[in-house]
Short mmCIF file of C-alpha atoms in Angstrom, two decimals:
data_model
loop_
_atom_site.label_atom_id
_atom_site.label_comp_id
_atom_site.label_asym_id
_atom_site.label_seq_id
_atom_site.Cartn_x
_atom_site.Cartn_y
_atom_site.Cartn_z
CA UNK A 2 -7.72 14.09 10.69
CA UNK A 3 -5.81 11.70 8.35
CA UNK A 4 -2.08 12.42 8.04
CA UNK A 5 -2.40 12.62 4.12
CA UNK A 6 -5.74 13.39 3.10
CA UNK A 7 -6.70 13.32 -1.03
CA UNK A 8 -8.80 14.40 -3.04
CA UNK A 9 -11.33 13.94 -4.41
CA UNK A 10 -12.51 11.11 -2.76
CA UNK A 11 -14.46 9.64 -6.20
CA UNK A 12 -13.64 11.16 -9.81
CA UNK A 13 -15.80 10.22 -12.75
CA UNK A 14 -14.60 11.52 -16.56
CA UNK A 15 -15.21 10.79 -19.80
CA UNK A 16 -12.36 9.01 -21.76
CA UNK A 17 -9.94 11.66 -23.25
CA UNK A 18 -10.27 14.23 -20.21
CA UNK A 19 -7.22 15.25 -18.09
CA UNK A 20 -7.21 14.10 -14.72
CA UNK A 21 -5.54 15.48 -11.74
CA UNK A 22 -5.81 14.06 -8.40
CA UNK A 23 -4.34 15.99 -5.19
CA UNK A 24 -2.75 14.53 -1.98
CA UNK A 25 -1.69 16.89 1.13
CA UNK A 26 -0.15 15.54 3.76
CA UNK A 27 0.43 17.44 7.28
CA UNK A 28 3.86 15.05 8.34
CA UNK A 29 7.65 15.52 7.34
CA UNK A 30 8.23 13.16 4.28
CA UNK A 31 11.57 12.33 3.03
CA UNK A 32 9.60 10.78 -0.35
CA UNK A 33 5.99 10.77 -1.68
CA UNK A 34 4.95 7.63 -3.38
CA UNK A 35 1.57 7.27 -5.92
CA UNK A 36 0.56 3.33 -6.31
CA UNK A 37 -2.19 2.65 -8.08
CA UNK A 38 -4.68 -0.56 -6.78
CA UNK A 39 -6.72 -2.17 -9.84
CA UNK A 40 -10.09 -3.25 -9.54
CA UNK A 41 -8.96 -6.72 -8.92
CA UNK A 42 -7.31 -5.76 -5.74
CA UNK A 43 -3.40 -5.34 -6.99
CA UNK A 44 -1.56 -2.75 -6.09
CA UNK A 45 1.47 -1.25 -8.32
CA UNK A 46 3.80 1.08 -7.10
CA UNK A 47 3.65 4.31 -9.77
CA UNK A 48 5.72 7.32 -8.89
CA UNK A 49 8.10 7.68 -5.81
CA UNK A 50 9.19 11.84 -5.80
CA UNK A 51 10.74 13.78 -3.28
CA UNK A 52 11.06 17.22 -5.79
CA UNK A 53 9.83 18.29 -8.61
CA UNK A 54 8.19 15.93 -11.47
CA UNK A 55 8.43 12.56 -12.90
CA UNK A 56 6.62 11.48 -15.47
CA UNK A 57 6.26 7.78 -17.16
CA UNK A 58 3.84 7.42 -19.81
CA UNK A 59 0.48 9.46 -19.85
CA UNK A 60 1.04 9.71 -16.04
CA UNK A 61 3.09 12.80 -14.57
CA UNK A 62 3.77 13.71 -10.88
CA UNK A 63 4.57 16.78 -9.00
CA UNK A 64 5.11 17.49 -5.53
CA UNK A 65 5.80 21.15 -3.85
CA UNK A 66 7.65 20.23 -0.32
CA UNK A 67 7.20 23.95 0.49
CA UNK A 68 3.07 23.51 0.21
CA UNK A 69 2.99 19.87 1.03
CA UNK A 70 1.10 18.81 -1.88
CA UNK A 71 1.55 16.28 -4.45
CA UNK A 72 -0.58 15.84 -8.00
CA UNK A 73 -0.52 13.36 -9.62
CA UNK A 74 -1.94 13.87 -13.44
CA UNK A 75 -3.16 11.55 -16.42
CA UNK A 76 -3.68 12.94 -20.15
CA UNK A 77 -5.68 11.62 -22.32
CA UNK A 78 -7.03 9.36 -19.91
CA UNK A 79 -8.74 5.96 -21.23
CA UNK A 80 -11.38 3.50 -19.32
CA UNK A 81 -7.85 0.95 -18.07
CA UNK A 82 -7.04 3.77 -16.33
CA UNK A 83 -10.09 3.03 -14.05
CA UNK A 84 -8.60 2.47 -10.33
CA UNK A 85 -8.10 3.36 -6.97
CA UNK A 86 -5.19 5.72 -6.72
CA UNK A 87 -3.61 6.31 -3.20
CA UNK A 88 -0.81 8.57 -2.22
CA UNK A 89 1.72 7.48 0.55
CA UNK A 90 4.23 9.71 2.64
CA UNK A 91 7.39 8.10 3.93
CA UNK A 92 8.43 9.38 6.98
CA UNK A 93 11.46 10.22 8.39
CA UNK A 94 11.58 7.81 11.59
CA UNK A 95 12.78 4.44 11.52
CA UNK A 96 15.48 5.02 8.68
CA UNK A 97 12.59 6.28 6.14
CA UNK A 98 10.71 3.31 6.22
CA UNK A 99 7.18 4.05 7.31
CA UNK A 100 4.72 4.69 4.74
CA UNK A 101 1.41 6.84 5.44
CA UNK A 102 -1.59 6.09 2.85
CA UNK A 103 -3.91 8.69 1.93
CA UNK A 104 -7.56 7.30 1.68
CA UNK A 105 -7.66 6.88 -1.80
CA UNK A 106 -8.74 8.38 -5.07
CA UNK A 107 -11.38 6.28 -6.78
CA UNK A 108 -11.15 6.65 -10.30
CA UNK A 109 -13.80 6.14 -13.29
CA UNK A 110 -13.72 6.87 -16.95
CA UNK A 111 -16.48 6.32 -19.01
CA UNK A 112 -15.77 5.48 -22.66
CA UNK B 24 7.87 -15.99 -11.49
CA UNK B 25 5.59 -14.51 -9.75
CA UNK B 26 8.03 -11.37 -7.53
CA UNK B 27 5.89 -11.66 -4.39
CA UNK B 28 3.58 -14.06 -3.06
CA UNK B 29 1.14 -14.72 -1.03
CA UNK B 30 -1.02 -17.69 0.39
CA UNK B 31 -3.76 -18.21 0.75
CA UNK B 32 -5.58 -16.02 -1.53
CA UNK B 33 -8.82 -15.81 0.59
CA UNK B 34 -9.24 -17.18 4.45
CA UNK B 35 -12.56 -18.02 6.04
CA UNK B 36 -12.42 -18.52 9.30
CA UNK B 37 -14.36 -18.76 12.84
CA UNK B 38 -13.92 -16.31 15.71
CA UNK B 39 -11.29 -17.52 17.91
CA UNK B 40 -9.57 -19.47 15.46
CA UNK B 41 -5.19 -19.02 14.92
CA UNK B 42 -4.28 -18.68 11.50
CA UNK B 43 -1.16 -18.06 8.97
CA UNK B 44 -0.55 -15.73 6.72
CA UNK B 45 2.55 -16.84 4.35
CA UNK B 46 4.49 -14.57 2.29
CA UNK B 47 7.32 -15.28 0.07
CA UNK B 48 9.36 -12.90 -2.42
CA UNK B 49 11.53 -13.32 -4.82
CA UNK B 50 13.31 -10.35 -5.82
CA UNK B 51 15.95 -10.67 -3.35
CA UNK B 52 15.28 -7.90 -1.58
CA UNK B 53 16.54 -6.93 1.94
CA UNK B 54 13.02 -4.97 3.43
CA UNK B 55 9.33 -6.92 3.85
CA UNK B 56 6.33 -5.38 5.08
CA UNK B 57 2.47 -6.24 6.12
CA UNK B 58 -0.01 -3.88 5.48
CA UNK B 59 -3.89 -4.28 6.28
CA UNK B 60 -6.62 -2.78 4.28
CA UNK B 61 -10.03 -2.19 5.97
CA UNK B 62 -13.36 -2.00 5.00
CA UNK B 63 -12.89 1.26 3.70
CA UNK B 64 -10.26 0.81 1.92
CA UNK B 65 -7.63 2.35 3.85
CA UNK B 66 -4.12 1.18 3.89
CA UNK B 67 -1.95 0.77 6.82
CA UNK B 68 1.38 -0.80 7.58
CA UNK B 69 1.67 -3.00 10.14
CA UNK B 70 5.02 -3.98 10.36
CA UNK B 71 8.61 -4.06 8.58
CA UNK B 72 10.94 -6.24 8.74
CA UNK B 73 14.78 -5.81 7.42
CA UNK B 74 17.16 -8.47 7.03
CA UNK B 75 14.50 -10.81 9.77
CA UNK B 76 14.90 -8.52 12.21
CA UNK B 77 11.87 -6.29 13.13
CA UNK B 78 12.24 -2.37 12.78
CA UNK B 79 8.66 -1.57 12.25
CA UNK B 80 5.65 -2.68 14.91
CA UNK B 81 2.71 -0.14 14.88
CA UNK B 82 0.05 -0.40 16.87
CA UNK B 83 -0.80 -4.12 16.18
CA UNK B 84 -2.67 -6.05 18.81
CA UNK B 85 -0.15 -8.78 20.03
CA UNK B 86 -2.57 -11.26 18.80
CA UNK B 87 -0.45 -10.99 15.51
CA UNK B 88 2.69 -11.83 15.15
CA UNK B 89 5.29 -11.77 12.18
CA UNK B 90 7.87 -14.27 11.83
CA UNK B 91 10.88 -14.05 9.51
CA UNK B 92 12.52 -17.63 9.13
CA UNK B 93 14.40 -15.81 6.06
CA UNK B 94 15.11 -12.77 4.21
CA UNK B 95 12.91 -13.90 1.54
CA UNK B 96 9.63 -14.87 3.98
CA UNK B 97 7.39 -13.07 6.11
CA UNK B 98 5.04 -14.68 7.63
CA UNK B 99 1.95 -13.61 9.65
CA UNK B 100 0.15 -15.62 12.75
CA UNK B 101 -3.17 -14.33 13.74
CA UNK B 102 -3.75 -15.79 17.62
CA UNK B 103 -7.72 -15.98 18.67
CA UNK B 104 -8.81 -14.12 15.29
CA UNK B 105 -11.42 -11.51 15.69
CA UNK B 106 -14.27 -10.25 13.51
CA UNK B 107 -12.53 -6.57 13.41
CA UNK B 108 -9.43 -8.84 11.76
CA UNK B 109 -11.75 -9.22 8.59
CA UNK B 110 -9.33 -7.21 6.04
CA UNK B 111 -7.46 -7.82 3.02
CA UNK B 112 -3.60 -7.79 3.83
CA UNK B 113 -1.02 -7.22 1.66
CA UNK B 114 2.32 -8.29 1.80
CA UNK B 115 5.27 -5.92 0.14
CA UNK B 116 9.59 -5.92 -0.10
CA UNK B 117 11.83 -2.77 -1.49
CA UNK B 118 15.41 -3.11 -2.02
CA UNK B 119 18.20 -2.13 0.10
CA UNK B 120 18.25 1.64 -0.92
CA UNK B 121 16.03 1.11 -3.43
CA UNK B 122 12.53 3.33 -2.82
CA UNK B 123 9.69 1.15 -4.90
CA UNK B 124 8.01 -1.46 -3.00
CA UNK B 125 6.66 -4.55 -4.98
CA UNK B 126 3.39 -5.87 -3.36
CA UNK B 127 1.63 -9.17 -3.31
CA UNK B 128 -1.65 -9.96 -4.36
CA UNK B 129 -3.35 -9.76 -0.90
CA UNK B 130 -4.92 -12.07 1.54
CA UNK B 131 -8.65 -11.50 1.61
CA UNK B 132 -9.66 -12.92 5.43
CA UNK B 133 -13.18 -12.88 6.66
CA UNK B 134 -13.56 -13.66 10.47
CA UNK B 135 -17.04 -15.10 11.32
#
């Protein structure tokens, strides 16, 4: 079993709908990061949280360290917003510096 | 102005072949990392480096090793590549105390 495990694994909505993607993760974390990889293969770093919400955008993220769980949320989502999203723990060994990925949230939205 | 980069782009290459991986940033940042993404999809780090000194070596066959002529390089040398190598890798810095990473574009390398 994967450290941080997400889900789902594949989400298909239609432009406009609310999205909400989940990541647990089973480790200590001293930070929980969301990155987002485009179609074309980059990957941008979104959110990095370690308590309550951040938001930037149409994009919000929440993470309860008591539950281990981290959402990460899009409004009004819109076909661009069509990517892999992966969550990452960073652990606390080797002065914070380890990252864990989830497997990945594959993302469509159908205009 | 590209923040970090990486060359080349895409590698083809035989079984049993050595090959580089370069990696340059330039963001001035203290922290580099290489990551390799499967077939799958599935991210994970390989190593760190801070300052050119290694504080991150995961399970990484000793086939590959990173080499840090500078804080702003990372470089990675694949010995006797193998088809389970085929991946895309991805290069990535962070800041001294700083949490974002910036990644590169990846290195798509099929072994044959």
């Amino acid at each position: 079993k994967n450290e941080v495990e997400q889900s789902p694994q594949n989400l298909t909505a239609q432009e406009g709908e609310f999205i909400t993607i989940n990541c647990s993760y089973s480790v200590g974390i001293s930070a929980l990061h969301w990155l987002q990889q485009h179609p074309g293969g980059g990957i941008v770093s979104l959110f990095m949280l370690s308590s309550g919400k951040k938001k930037h955008g149409r994009l919000i993220a929440t993470i309860n360290i008591q539950e281990k769980h981290s959402s990460l949320h899009i409004t009004a989502s819109h076909p661009r917003d069509s990517a892999v999203y992966i969550c990452a723990a960073r652990g606390t060994n080797f002065g914070n510096e380890k990252l864990t990925f989830g497997t990945g949230t594959r993302l469509t939205i159908i205009p | 102005d590209t923040a970090v980069s990486q060359t080349p782009k895409y590698l083809v290459t035989q079984m049993g072949n050595d090959k580089s991986i370069k990696c340059e940033q330039n963001l001035g940042h203290d922290t580099m990392y290489w990551y390799k993404q499967d077939s799958k999809k599935f991210l994970k780090i390989m190593f760190s480096y801070n300052n050119k000194e290694l504080i991150i070596n995961e399970t990484v066959p000793n086939r590959f090793s990173p080499k840090s002529p500078d804080k702003a390089h990372l470089n990675l040398h694949i010995n006797s590549l193998e088809l389970g190598d085929s991946a895309v890798y991805f290069c990535a810095s962070r800041s001294a105390g700083a949490d974002t990473q910036y990644f590169g574009p990846g290195t798509r390398l099929t072994v044959l």
